[in-house]
Short mmCIF file of C-alpha atoms and ligand atoms in Angstrom, two decimals:
data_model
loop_
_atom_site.label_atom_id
_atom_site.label_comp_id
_atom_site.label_asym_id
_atom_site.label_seq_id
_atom_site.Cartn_x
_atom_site.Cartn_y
_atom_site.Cartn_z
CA UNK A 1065 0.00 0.00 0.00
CA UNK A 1066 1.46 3.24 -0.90
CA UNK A 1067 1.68 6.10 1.67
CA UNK A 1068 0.82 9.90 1.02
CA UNK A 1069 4.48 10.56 0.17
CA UNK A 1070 4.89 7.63 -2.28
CA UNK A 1071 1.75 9.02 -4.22
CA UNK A 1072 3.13 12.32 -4.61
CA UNK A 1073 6.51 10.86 -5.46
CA UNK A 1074 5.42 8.71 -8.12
CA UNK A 1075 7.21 8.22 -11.76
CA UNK A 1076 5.77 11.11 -13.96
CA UNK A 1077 6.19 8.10 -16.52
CA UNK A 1078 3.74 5.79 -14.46
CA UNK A 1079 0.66 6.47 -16.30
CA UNK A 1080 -1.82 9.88 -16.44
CA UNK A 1081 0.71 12.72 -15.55
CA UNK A 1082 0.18 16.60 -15.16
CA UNK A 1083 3.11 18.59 -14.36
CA UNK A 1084 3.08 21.91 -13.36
CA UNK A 1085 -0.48 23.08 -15.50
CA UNK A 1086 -1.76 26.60 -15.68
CA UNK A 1087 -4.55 27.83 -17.46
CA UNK A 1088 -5.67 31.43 -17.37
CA UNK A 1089 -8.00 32.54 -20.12
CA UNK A 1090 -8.30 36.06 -19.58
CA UNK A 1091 -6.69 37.23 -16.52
CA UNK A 1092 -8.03 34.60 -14.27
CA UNK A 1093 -5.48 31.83 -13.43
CA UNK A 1094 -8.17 28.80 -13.38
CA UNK A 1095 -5.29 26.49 -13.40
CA UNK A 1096 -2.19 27.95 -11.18
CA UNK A 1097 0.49 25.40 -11.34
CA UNK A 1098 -1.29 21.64 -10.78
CA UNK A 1099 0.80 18.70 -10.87
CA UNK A 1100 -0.55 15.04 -10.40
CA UNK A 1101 0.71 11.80 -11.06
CA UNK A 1102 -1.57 8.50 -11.06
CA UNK A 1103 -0.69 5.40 -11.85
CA UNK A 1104 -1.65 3.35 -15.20
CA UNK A 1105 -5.06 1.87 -13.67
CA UNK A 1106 -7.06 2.11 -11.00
CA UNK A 1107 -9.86 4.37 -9.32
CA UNK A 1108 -8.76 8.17 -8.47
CA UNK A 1109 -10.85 10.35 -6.89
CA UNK A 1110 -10.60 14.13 -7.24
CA UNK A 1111 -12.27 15.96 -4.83
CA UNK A 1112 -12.54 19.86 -3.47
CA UNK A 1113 -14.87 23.01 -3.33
CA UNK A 1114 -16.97 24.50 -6.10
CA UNK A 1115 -15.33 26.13 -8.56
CA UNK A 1116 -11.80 24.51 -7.42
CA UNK A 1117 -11.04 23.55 -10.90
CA UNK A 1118 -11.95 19.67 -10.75
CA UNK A 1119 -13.98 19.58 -14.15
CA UNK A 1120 -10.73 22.29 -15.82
CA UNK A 1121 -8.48 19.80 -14.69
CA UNK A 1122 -10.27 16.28 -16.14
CA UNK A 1123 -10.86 18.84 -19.47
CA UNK A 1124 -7.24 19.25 -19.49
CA UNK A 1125 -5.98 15.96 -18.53
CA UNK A 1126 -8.30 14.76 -21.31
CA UNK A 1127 -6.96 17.04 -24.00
CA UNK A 1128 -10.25 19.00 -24.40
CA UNK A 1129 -8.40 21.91 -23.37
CA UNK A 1130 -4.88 23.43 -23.79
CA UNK A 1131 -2.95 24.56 -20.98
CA UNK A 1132 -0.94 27.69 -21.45
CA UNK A 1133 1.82 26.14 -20.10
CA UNK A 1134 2.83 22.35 -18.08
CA UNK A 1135 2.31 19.44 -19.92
CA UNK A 1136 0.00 16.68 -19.71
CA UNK A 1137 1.58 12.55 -20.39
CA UNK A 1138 0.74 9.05 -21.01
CA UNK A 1139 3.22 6.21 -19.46
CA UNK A 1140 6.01 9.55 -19.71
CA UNK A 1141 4.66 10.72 -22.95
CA UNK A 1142 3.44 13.80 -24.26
CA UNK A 1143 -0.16 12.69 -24.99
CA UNK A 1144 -0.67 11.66 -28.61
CA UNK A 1145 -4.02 11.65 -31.00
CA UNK A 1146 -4.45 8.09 -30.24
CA UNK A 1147 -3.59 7.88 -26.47
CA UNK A 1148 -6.70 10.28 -26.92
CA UNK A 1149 -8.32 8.23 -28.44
CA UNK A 1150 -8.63 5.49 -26.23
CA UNK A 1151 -10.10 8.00 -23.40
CA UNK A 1152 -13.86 8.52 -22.83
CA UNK A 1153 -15.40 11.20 -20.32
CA UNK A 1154 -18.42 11.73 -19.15
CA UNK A 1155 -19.10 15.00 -18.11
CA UNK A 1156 -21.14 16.66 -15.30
CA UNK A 1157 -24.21 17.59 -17.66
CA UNK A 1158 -24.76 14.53 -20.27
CA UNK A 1159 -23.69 15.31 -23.17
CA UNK A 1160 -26.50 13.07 -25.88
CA UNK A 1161 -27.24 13.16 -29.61
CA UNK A 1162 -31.11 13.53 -29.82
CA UNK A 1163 -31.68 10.65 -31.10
CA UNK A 1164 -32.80 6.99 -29.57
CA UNK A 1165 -31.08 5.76 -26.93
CA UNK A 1166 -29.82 2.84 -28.66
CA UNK A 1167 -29.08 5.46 -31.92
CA UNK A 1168 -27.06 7.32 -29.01
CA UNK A 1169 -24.19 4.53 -28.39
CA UNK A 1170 -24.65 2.90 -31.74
CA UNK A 1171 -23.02 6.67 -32.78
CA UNK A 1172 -20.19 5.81 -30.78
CA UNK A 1173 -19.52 1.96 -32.11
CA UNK A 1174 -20.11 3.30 -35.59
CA UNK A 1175 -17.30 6.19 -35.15
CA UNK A 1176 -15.15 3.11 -33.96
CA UNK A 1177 -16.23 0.84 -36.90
CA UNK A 1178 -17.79 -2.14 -34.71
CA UNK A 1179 -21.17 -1.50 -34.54
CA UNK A 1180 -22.72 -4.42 -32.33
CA UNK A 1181 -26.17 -4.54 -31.63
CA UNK A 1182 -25.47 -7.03 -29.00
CA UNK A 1183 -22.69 -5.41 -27.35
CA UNK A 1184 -24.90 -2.29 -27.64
CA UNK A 1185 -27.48 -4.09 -25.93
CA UNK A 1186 -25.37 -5.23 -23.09
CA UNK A 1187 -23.87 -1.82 -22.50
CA UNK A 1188 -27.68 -0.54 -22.03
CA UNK A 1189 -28.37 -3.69 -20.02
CA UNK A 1190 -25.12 -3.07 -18.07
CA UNK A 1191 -26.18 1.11 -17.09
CA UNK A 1192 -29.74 -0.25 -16.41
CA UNK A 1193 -31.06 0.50 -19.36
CA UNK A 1194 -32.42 -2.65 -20.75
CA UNK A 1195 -35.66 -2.70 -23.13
CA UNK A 1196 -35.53 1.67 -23.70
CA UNK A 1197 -33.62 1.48 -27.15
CA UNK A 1198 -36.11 3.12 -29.04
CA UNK A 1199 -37.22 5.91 -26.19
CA UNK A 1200 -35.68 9.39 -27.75
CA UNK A 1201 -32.61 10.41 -25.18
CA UNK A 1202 -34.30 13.71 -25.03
CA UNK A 1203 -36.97 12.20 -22.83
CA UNK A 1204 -34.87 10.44 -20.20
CA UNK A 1205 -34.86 11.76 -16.95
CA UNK A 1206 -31.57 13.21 -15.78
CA UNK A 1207 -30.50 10.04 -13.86
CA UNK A 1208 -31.11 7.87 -17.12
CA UNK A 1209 -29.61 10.63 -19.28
CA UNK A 1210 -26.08 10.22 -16.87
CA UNK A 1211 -26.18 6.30 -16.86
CA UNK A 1212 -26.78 6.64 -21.02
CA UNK A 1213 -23.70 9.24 -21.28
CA UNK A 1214 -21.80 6.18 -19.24
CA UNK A 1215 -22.93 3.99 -21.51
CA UNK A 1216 -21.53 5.61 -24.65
CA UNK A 1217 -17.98 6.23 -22.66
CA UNK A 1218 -17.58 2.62 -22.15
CA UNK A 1219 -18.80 2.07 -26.08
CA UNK A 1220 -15.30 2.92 -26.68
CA UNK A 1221 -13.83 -0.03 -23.97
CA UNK A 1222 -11.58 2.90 -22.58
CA UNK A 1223 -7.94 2.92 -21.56
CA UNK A 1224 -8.76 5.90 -19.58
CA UNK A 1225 -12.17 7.08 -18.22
CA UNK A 1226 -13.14 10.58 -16.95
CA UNK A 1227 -15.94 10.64 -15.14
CA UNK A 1228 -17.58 14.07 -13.61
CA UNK A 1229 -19.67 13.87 -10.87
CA UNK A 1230 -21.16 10.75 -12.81
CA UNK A 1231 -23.94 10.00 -9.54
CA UNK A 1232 -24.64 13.47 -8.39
CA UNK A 1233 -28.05 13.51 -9.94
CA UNK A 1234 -28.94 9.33 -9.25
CA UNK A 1235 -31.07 7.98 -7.07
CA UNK A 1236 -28.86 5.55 -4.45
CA UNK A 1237 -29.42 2.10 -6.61
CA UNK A 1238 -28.70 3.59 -9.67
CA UNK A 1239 -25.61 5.18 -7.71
CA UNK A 1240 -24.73 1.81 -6.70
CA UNK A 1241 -24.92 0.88 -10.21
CA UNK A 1242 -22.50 2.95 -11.60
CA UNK A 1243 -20.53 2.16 -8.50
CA UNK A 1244 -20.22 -1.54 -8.85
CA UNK A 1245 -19.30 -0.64 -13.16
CA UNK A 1246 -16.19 1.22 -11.97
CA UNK A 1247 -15.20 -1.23 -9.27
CA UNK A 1248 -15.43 -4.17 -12.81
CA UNK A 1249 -13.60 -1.30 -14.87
CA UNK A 1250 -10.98 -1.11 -12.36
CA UNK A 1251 -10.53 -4.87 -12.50
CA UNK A 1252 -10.42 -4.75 -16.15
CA UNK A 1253 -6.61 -2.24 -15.88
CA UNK A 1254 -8.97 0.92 -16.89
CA UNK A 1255 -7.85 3.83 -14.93
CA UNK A 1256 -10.85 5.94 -13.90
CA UNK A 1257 -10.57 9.48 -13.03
CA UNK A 1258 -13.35 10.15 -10.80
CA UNK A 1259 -14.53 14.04 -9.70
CA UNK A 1260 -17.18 13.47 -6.68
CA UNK A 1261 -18.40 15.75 -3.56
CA UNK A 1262 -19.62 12.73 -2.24
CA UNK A 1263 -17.31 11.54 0.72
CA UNK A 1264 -18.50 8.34 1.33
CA UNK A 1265 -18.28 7.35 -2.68
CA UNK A 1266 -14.81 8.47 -2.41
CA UNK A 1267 -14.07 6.39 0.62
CA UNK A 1268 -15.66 3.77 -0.82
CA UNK A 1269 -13.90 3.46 -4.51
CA UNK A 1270 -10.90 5.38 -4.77
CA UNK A 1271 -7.27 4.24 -4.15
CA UNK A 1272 -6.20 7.74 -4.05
CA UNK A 1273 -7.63 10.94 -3.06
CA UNK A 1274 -6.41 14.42 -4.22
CA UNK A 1275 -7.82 17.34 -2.92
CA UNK A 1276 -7.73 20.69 -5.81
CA UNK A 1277 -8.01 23.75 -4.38
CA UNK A 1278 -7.49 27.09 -6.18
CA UNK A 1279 -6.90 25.58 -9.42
CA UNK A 1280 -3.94 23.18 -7.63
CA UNK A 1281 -3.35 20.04 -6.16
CA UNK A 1282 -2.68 20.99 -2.21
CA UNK A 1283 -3.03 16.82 -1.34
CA UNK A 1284 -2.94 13.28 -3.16
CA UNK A 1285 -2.92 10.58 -0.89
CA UNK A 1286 -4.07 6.78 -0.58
CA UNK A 1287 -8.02 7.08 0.31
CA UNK A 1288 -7.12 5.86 3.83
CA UNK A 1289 -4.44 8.02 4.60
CA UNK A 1290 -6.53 11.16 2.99
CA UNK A 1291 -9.38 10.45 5.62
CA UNK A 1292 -7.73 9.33 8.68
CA UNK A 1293 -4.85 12.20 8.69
CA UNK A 1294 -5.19 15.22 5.85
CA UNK A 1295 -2.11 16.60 5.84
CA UNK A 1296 -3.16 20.50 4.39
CA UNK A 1297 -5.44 23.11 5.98
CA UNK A 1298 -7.63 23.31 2.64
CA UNK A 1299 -8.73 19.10 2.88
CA UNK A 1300 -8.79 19.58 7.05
CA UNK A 1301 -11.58 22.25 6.62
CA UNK A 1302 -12.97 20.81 3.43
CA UNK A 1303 -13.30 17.42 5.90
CA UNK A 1304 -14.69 19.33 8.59
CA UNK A 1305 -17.26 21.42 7.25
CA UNK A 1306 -18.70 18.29 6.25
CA UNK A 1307 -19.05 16.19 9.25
CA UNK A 1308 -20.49 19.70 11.34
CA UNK A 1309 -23.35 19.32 8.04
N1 ATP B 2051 -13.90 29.09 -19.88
C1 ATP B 2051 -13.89 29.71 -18.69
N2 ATP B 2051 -13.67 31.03 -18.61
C2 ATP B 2051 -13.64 31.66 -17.43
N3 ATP B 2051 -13.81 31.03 -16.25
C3 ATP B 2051 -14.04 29.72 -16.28
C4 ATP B 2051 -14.08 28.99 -17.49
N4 ATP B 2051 -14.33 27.68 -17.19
C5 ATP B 2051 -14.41 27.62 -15.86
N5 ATP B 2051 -14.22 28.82 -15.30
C6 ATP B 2051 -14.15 29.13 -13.87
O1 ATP B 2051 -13.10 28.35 -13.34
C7 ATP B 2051 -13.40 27.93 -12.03
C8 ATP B 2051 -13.25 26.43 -11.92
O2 ATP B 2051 -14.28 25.83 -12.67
P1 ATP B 2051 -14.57 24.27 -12.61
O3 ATP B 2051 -15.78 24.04 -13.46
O4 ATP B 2051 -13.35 23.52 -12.94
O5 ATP B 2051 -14.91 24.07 -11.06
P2 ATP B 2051 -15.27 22.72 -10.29
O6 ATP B 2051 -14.21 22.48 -9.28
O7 ATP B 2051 -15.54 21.65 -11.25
O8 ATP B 2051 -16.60 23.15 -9.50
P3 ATP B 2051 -17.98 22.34 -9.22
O9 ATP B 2051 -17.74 21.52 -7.99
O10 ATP B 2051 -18.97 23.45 -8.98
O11 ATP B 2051 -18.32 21.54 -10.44
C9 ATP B 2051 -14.80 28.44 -11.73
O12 ATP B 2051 -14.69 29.62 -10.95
C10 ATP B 2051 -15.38 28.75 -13.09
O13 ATP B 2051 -16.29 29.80 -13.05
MG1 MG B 2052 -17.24 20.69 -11.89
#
């Protein structure tokens, strides 16, 4: 098991690696100098206040933005078009074609020539979506709308997932659900990249826990060392605002 030290110490050539990012459009600096290291696989939690800079930084690590300066690297390196490739996200408002939602992740398998009705099927199966292949996206509620955006990331069998707030808007089974698909990802060598405000899903999935704060990383730390000792003032207060709640 790796201590706090260790995590912060590890290879910049281990797997998913962002050294020293900033991004400032405008005059605001979002991004102010965030370095993280994670290793090739595994479940990663980032966690931290609103508007810390958790969804800039999975944007960046995912190449959907440019940082004005740092660099972002795969296994030590610099990212290329199909390291990219092999990355899915799912972002913190679904992002769906309006179409059906079998249409939605046949888009995906297409893109990828291997279209697969029956994989398709057991993707939709898999999110809890069985039997609503011909209901139009547009009229899934916001819980079914997150689990089909999930759906369509793992259409692509990722090396690397990005997942933002992927549960905030389930209902506890369906949060289970999604749970128990990135404990089998995990077990499959995908490493997930996981932004959540809730604690206990942290506690519950991640190996690691890095707290952002200000557009940096003040903490990364295995997910039992994070909890039972923080180490900076931003995660102590972060940690104890919640348990006064
Ligand atoms: N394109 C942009 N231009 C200017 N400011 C931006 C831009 N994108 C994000 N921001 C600002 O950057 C900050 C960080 O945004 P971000 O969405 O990463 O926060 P977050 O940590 O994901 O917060 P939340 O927990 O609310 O989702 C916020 O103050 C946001 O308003
Ligand atoms: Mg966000």
């Amino acid at each position: 098991m790796r201590d706090t030290a260790s995590y912060l110490e590890l290879e910049a050539d281990a797997g998913l690696s962002a050294t020293d990012l900033h991004y400032a459009p405008g005059r605001s600096r979002l991004i102010d100098g965030l370095t993280l290291h994670l290793p090739d696989s595994g479940i990663h939690c980032l966690i931290g206040p609103n508007g810390a800079g958790k969804s800039l930084t999975l944007r960046l690590l995912h190449g959907l933005l440019t940082p004005d300066a740092g660099a972002v690297r795969w296994r030590g390196d610099t990212m290329s078009a199909s390291d990219r490739v092999a990355q899915a996200m799912v972002f913190q408002k679904p992002v769906l074609l309006r179409r059906s939602v079998a249409a939605n992740v046949d888009f995906v398998l297409k893109s990828r020539r291997s279209a697969d009705p029956t994989f398709r099927d057991a993707l939709l199966k898999r999110v809890g979506l069985e039997g609503r292949n011909r209901q139009p996206a547009r009229l899934l509620s916001g819980g079914e709308q997150q689990r089909l955006a999930l759906a369509r990331a793992l259409a692509i069998r990722p090396r690397v997932l990005f997942l933002d707030e992927p549960t905030a808007s389930l209902d506890p089974n369906s949060a289970r659900l999604i749970e128990e698909i990135l404990c089998e990802e995990r077990h499959h060598g995908t490493l997930c990249v996981l932004v959540t405000h809730d604690v206990g899903q942290a506690r519950r999935l991640a190996d690691s826990v890095a707290f952002v704060s200000v557009g940096r990383i003040v903490e990364h730390s295995t997910t039992d060392a994070f909890f039972r000792a923080p180490v900076s003032r931003e995660a102590r207060a972060y940690l104890s605002n919640l348990m006064v709640l």
